[in-house]
Short mmCIF file of C-alpha atoms in Angstrom, two decimals:
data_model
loop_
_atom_site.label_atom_id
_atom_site.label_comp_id
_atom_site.label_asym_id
_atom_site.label_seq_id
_atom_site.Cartn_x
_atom_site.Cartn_y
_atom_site.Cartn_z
CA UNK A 1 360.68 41.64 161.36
CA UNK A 2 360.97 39.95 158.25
CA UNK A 3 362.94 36.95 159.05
CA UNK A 4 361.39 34.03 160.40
CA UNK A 5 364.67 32.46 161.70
CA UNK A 6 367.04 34.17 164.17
CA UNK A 7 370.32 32.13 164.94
CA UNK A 8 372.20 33.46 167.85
CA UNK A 9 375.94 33.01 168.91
CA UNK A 10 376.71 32.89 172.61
CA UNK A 11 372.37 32.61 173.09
CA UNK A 12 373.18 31.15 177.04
CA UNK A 13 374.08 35.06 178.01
CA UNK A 14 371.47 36.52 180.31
CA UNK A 15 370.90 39.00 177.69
CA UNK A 16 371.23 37.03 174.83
CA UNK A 17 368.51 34.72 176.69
CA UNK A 18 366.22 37.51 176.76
CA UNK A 19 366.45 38.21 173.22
CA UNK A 20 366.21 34.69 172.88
CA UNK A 21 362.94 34.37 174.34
CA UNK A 22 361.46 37.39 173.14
CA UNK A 23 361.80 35.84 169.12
CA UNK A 24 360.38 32.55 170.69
CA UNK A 25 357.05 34.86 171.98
CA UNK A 26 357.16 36.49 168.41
CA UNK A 27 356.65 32.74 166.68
CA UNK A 28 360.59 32.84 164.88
CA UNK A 29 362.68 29.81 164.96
CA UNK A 30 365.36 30.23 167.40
CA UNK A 31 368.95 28.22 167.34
CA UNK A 32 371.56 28.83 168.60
CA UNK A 33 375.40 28.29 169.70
CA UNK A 34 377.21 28.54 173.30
CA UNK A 35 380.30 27.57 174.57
CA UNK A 36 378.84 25.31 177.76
CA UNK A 37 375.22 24.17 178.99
CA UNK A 38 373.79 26.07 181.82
CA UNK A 39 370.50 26.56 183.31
CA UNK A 40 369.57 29.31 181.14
CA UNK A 41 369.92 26.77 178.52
CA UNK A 42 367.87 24.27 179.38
CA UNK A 43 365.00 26.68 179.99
CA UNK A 44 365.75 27.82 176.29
CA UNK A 45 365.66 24.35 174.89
CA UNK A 46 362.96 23.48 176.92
CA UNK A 47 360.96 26.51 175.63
CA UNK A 48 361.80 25.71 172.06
CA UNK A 49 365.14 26.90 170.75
CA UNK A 50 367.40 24.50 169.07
CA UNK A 51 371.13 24.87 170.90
CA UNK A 52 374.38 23.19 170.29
CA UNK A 53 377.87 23.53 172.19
CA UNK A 54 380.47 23.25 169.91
CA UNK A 55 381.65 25.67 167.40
CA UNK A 56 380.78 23.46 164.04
CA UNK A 57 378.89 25.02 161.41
CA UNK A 58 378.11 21.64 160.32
CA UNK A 59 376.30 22.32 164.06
CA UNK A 60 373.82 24.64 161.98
CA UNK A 61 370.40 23.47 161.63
CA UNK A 62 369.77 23.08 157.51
CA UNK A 63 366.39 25.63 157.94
CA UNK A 64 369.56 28.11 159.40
CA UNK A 65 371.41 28.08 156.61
CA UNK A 66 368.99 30.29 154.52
CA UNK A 67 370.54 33.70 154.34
CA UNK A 68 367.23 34.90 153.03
CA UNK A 69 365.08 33.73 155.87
CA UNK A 70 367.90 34.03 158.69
CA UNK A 71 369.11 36.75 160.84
CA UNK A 72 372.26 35.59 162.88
CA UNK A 73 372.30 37.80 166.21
CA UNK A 74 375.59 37.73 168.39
CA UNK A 75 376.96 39.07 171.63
CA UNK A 76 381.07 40.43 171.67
CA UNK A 77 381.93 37.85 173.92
CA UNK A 78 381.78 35.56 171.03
CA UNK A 79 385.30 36.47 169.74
CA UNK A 80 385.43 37.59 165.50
CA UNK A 81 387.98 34.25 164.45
CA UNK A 82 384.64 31.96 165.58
CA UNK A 83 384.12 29.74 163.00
CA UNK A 84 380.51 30.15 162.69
CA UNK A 85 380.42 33.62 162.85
CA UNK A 86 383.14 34.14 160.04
CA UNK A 87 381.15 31.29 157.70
CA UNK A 88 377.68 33.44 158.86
CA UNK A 89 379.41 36.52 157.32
CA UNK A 90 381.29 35.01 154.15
CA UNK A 91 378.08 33.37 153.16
CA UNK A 92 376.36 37.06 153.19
CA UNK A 93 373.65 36.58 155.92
CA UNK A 94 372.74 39.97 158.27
CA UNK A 95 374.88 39.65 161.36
CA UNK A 96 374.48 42.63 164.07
CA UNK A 97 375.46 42.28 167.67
CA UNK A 98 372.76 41.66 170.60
CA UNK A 99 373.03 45.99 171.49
CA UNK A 100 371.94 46.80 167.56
CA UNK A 101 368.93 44.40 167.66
CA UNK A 102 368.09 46.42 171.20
CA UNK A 103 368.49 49.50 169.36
CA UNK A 104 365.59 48.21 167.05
CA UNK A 105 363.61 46.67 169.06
CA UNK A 106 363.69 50.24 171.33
CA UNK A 107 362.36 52.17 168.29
CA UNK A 108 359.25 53.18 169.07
CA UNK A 109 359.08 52.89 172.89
CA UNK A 110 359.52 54.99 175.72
CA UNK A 111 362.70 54.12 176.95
CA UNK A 112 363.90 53.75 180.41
CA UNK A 113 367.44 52.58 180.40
CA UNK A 114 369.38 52.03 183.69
CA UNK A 115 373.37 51.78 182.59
CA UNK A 116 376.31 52.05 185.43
CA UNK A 117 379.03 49.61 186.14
CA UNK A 118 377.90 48.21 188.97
CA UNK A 119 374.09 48.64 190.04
CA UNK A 120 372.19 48.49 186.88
CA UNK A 121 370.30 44.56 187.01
CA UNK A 122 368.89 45.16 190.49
CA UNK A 123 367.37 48.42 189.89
CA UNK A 124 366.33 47.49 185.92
CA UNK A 125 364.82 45.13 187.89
CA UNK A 126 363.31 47.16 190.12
CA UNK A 127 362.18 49.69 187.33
CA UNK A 128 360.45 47.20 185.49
CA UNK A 129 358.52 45.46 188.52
CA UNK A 130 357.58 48.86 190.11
CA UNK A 131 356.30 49.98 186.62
CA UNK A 132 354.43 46.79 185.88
CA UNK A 133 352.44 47.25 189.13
CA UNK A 134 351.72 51.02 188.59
CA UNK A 135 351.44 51.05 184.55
CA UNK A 136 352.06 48.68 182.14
CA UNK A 137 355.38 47.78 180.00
CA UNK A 138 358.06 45.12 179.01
CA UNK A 139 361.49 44.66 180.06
CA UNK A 140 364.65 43.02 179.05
CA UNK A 141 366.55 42.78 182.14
CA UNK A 142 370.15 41.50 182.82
CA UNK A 143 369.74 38.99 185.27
CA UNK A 144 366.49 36.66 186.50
CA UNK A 145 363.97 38.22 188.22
CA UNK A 146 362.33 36.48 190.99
CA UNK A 147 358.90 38.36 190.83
CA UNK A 148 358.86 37.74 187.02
CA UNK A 149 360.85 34.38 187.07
CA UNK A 150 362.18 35.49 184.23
CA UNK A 151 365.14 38.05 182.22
CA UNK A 152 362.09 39.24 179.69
CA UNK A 153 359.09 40.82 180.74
CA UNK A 154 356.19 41.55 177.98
CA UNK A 155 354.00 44.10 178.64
CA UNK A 156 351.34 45.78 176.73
CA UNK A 157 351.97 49.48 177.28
CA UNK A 158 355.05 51.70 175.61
CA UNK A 159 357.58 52.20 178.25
CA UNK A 160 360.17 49.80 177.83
CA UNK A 161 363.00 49.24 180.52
CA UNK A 162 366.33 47.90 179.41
CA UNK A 163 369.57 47.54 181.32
CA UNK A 164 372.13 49.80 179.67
CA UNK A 165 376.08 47.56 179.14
CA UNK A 166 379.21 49.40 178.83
CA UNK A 167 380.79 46.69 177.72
CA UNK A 168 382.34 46.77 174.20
CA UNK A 169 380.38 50.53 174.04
CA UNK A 170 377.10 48.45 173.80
CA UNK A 171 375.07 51.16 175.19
CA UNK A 172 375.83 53.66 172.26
CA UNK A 173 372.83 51.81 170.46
CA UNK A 174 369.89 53.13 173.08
CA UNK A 175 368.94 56.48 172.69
CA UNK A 176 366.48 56.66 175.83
CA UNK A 177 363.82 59.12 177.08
CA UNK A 178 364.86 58.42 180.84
CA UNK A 179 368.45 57.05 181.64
CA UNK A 180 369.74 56.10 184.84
CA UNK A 181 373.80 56.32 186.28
CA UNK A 182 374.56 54.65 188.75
CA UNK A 183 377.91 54.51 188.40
CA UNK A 184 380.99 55.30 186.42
CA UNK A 185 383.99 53.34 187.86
CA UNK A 186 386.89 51.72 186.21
CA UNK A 187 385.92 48.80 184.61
CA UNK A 188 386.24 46.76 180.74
CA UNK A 189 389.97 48.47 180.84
CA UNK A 190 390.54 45.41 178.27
CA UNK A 191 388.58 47.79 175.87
CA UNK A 192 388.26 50.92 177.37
CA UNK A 193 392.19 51.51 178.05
CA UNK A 194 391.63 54.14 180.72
CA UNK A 195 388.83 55.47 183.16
CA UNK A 196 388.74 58.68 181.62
CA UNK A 197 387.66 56.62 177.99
CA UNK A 198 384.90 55.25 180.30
CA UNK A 199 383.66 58.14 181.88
CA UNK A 200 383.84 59.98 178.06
CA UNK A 201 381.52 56.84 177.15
CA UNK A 202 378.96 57.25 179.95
CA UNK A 203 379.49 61.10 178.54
CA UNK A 204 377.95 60.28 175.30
CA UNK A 205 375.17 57.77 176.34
CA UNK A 206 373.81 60.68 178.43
CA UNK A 207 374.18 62.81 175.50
CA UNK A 208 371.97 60.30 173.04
CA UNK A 209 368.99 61.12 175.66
CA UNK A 210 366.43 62.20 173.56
CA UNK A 211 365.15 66.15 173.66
CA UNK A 212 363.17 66.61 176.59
CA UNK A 213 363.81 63.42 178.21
CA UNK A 214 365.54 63.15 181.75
CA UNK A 215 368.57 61.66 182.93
CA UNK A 216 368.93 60.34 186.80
CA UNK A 217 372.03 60.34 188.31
CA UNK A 218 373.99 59.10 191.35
CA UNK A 219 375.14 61.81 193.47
CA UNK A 220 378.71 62.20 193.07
CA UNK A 221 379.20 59.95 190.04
CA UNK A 222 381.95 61.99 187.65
CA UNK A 223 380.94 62.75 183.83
CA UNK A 224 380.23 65.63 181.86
CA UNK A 225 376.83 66.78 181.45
CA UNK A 226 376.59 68.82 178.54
CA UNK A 227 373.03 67.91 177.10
CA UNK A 228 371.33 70.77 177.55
CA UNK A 229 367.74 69.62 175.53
CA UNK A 230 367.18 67.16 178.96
CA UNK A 231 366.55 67.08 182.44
CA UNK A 232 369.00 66.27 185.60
CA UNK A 233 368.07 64.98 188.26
CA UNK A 234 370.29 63.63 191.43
CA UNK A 235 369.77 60.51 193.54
CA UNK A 236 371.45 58.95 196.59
CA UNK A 237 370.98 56.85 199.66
CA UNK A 238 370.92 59.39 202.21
CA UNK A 239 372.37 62.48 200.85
CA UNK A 240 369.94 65.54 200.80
CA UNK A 241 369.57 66.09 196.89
CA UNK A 242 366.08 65.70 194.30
CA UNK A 243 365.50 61.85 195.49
CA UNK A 244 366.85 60.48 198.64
CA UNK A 245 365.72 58.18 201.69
CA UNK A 246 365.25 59.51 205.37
CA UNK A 247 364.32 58.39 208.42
CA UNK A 248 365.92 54.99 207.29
CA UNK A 249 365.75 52.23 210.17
CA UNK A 250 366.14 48.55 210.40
CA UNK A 251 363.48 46.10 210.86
CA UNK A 252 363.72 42.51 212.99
CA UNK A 253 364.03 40.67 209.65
CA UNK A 254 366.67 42.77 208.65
CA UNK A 255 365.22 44.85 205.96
CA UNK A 256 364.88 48.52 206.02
CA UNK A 257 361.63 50.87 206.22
CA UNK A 258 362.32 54.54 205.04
CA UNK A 259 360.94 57.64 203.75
CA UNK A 260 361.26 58.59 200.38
CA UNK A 261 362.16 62.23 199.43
CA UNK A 262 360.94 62.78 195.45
CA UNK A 263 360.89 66.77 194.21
CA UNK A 264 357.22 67.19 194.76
CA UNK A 265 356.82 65.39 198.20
CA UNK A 266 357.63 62.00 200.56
CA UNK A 267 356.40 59.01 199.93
CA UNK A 268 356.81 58.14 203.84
CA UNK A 269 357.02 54.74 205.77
CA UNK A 270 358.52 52.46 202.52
CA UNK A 271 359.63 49.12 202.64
CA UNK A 272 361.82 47.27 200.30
CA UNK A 273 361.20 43.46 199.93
CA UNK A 274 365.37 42.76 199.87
CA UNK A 275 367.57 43.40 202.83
CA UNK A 276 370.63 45.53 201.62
CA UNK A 277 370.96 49.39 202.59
CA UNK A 278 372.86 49.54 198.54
CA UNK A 279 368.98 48.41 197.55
CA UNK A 280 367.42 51.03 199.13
CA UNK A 281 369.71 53.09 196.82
CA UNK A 282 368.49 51.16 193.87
CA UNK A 283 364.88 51.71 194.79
CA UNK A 284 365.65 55.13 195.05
CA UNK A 285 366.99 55.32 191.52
CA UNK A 286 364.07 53.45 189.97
CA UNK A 287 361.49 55.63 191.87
CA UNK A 288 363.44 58.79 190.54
CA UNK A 289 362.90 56.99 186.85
CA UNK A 290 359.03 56.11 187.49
CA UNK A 291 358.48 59.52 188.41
CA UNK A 292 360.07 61.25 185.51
CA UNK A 293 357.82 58.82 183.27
CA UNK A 294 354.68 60.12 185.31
CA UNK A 295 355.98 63.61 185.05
CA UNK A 296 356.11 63.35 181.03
CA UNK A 297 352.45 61.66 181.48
CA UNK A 298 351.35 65.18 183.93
CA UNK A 299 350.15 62.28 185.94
CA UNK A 300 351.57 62.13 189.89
CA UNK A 301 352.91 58.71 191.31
CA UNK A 302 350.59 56.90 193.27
CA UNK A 303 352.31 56.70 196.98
CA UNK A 304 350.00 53.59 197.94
CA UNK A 305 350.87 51.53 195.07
CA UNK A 306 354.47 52.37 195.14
CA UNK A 307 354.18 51.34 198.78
CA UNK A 308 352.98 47.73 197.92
CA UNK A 309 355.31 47.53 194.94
CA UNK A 310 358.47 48.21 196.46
CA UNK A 311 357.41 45.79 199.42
CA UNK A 312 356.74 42.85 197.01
CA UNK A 313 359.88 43.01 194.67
CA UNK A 314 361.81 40.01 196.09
CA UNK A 315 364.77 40.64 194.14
CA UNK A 316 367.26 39.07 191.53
CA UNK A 317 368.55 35.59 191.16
CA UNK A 318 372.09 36.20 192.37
CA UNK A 319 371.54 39.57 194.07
CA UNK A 320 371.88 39.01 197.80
CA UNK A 321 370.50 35.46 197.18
CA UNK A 322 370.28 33.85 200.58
CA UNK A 323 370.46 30.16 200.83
CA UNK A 324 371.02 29.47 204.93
CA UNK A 325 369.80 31.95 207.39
CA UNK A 326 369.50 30.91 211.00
CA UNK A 327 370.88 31.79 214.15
CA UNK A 328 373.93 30.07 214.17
CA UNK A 329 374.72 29.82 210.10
CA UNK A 330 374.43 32.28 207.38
CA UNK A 331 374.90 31.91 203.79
CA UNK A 332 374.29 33.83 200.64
CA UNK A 333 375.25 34.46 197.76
CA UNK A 334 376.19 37.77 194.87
CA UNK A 335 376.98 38.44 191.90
CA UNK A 336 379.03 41.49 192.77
CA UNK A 337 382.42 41.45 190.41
CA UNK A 338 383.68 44.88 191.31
CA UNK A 339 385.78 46.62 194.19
CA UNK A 340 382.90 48.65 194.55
CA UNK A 341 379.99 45.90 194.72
CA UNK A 342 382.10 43.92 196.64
CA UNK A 343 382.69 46.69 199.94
CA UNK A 344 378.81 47.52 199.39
CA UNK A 345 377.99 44.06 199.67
CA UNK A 346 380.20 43.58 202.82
CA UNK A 347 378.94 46.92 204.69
CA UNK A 348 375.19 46.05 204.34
CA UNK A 349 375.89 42.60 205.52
CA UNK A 350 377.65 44.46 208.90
CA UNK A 351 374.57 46.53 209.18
CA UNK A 352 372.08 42.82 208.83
CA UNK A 353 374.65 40.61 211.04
CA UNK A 354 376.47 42.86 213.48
CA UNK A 355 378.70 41.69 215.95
CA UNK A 356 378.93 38.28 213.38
CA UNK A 357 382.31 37.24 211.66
CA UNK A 358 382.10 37.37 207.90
CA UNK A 359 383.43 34.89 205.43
CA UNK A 360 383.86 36.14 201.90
CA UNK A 361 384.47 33.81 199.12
CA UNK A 362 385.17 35.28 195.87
CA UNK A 363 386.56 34.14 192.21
CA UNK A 364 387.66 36.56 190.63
CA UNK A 365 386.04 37.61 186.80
CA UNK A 366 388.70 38.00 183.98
CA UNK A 367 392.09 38.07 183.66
CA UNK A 368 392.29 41.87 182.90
CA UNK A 369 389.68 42.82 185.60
CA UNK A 370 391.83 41.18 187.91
CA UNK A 371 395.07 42.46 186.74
CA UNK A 372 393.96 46.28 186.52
CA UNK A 373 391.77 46.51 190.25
CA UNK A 374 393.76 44.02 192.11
CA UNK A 375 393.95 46.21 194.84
CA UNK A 376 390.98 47.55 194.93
CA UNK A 377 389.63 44.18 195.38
CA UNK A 378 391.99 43.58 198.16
CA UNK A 379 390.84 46.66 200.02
CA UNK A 380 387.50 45.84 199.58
CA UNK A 381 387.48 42.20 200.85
CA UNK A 382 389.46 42.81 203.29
CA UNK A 383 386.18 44.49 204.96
CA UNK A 384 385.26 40.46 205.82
CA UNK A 385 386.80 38.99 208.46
CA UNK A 386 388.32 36.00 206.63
CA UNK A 387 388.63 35.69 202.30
CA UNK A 388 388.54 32.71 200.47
CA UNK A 389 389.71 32.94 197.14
CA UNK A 390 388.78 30.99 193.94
CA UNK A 391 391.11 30.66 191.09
CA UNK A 392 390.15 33.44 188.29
CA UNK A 393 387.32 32.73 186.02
CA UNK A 394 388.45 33.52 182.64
CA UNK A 395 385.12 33.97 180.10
CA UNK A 396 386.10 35.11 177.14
CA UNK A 397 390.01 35.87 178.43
CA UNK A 398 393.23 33.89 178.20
CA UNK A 399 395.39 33.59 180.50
CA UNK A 400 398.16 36.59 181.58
CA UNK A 401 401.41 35.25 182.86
CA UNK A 402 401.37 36.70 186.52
CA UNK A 403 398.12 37.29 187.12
CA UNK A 404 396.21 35.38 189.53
CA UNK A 405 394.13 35.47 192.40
CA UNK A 406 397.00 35.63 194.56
CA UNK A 407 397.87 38.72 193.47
CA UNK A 408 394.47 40.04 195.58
CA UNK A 409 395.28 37.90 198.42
CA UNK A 410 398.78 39.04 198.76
CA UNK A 411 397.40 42.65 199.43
CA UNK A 412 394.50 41.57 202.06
CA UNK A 413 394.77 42.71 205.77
CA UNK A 414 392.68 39.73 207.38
CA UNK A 415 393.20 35.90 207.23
CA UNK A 416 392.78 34.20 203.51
CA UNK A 417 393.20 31.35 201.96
CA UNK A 418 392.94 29.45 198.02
CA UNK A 419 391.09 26.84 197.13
CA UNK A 420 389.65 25.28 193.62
CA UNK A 421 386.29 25.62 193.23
CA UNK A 422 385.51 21.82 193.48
CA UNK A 423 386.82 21.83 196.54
CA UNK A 424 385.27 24.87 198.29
CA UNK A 425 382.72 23.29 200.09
CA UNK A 426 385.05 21.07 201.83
CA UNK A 427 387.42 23.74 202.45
CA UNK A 428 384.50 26.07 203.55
CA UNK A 429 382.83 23.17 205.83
CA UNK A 430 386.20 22.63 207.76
CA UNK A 431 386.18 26.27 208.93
CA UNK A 432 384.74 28.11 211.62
CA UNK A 433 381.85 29.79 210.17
CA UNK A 434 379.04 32.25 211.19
CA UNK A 435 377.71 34.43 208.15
CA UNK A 436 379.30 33.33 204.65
CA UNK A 437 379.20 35.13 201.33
CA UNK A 438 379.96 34.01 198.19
CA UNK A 439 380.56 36.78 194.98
CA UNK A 440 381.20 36.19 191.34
CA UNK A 441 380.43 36.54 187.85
CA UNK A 442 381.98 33.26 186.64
CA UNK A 443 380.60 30.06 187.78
CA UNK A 444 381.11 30.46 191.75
CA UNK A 445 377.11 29.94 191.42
CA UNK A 446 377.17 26.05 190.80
CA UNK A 447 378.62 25.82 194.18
CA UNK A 448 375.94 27.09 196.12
CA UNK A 449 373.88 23.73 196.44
CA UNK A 450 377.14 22.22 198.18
CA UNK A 451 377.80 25.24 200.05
CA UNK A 452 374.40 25.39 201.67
CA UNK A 453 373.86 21.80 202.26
CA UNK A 454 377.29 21.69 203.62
CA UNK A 455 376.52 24.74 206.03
CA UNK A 456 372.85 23.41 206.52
CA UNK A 457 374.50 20.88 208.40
CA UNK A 458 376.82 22.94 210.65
CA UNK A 459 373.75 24.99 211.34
#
């Protein structure tokens, strides 16, 4: 890349972050703007990049302001009336959006992209840990990875895995050689309008597979498939089809051991390093995308290796994070966002804790989210035995008159109650608790210290 300066708006994203740090590696100057400080931006300064929090261009480091020597790089979160971004583009500098610089970054790889609305970081994730212990690659994943400790992984083979957004059509950019689907559920109806405009979109990612590549898909998932230059290949938990596990039991630290069906054999007596039944899902979506990459390299997947690489993967910041887990207190903590995270989230915990009472804490993420799946949500969390509910967490969103979280909690068939984040673990300590859960997309997460300690000493 020509430039040696890349100045990115909203740079504390988790992709932006990866981006971020993969210019850093490169040797360009990195700066940056973003609306609040966060971890992920502290690791950014502290690895180099320059980062201020208001929107000033006066903010703008001087060796920025070179059009000739600058490429400004910015997710769609950041809205187009920024000031910085409009001066950026009146003053003529190359602006593109986070999925375009992907797109380029892509061109030459073998890609493995994992896209779905609910699903796609953990098994990214799991793609590109699985692959770096059985070939060789780089990654730029959408959450932290705790194997890598890190969103970017750098690699020195071809294959490339990326996770795969819907949001704002970002995915249009990749055209893959394997793509993943996990799932094609209502969601983004702030820019998609209607399910059927995201299931058309899903529609068209799979049809931007390149000739010959392969496509894996969750059984049951609802799009057209009408690329006929590629290869389709069904996955699910349980469910007789190409990949699937069997023989799936429970062990005394509450992960599962299974066998795992592929088209040309089982890879038998598996174990995944994250508790979850969803996750043995996931792992059996990123096998299905391993093997397709050994299929186009005539080479057969190792069983051994995938054996000791799906044991070590410990997971995803944020993913079924636990924090307490003893006898008499449980606590962790999810990202999940979505109806459907949400009741898969709540049915693996009944199949770790049975017999236990649940807690569910959630803040809702975005204004329209909340306003278009509100009940949904409720049917979903009303699979806990008790719901705590955060006021929304808006991102990029203002406010709608009527909507709220109480619009959920109005629709849920077991006990629940509201409380401001600052005060949830004071609420949360006051109860009667045995397992507790916390979900969110927003900033639910800078509760969990409190929350632990608080249930630490319950426990």
């Amino acid at each position: 890349m020509e430039y040696e300066n890349v100045y990115m708006l909203g740079i504390g994203g988790i992709g932006m972050s990866a981006l971020a740090r993969f210019f850093l590696h490169e040797g360009k100057r990195v700066a940056g703007y973003d609306r609040t400080p966060s971890p992920l931006t502290a690791a950014l300064e502290a690895e180099g990049a320059a980062i201020h929090y208001t929107d000033d261009v006066t903010c703008i480091p001087a060796g920025f302001r070179d059009r000739e020597r600058t490429l400004a790089v910015y997710t769609p979160a950041v809205h187009d009336d920024h000031s910085e971004l409009t001066w950026l583009r009146e003053q003529g500098f190359r602006v593109i959006k986070r999925s375009q610089m992907l797109g380029i970054l892509a061109e030459g790889k073998y890609v493995m992209a994992v896209a779905g609305t609910h699903g796609k970081t953990t098994t990214t994730t799991l793609v590109a840990w699985l692959n770096s212990r059985m070939a060789d690659g780089s990654a730029f994943l959408g959450g932290i990875s705790r194997n890598f400790g890190s969103n970017l992984v750098l690699g020195g083979g071809r294959r490339l895995a990326v996770e795969a957004d819907e949001f704002d059509r970002s995915f249009l950019r990749l055209h893959p050689d394997v793509a993943v689907v996990t799932s094609a559920d209502a969601d983004h109806l702030d820019i998609y309008g209607t399910h059927a405009a995201v299931r058309e979109a899903f529609a068209q990612f799979v049809r931007q597979i390149r000739p010959g590549g392969d496509l894996v898909i969750r059984q049951g998932v609802d799009i057209a498939l009408d690329n006929p230059a590629i290869g389709v290949w069904r996955y699910a938990y349980d469910e007789p089809c190409d990949f699937y596990a069997r023989n799936i039991r429970l062990t005394a630290n509450g992960h599962y051991r299974f066998d795992l069906v592929v088209p040309d054999g089982v890879i038998a007596d598996c174990t995944l390093g994250v508790p979850g039944w969803v996750n043995i899902e996931n792992a059996v979506a990123a096998v299905a995308t391993l093997w397709c990459a050994a299929r186009r390299e005539a080479r057969p997947l190792d069983g051994e290796r995938l054996r000791e690489a799906m044991a070590s993967f410990e997971g995803v910041k944020r993913r079924f994070e636990f924090y307490v887990n003893t006898p008499r207190q449980v606590y962790m903590d999810d990202y999940a966002h979505h109806p459907r995270e949400l009741a898969a989230a709540l049915s693996s915990l009944r199949g770790m804790f049975p017999g236990r009472r649940i807690t569910a804490i959630f803040q809702p993420h975005l204004y329209t989210r909340t306003r278009d799946l509100y009940r949904e949500f409720a049917s979903s969390l009303s699979l806990a035995d008790e719901v705590v509910l955060v006021p929304i967490y808006p991102a990029r969103e203002e406010p709608i008159e009527g909507v709220t979280s109480e619009l959920i909690g109005g629709l849920l068939t077991v006990p629940w109650r509201l409380a401001d984040r600052e005060e949830l673990a004071g609420v949360v300590a006051a109860m009667e608790t045995d397992v507790v859960v916390s979900f969110g997309a927003g900033n639910i997460d800078a509760c969990c210290g409190a929350l632990a300690e608080a249930l630490r000493r319950k426990a």
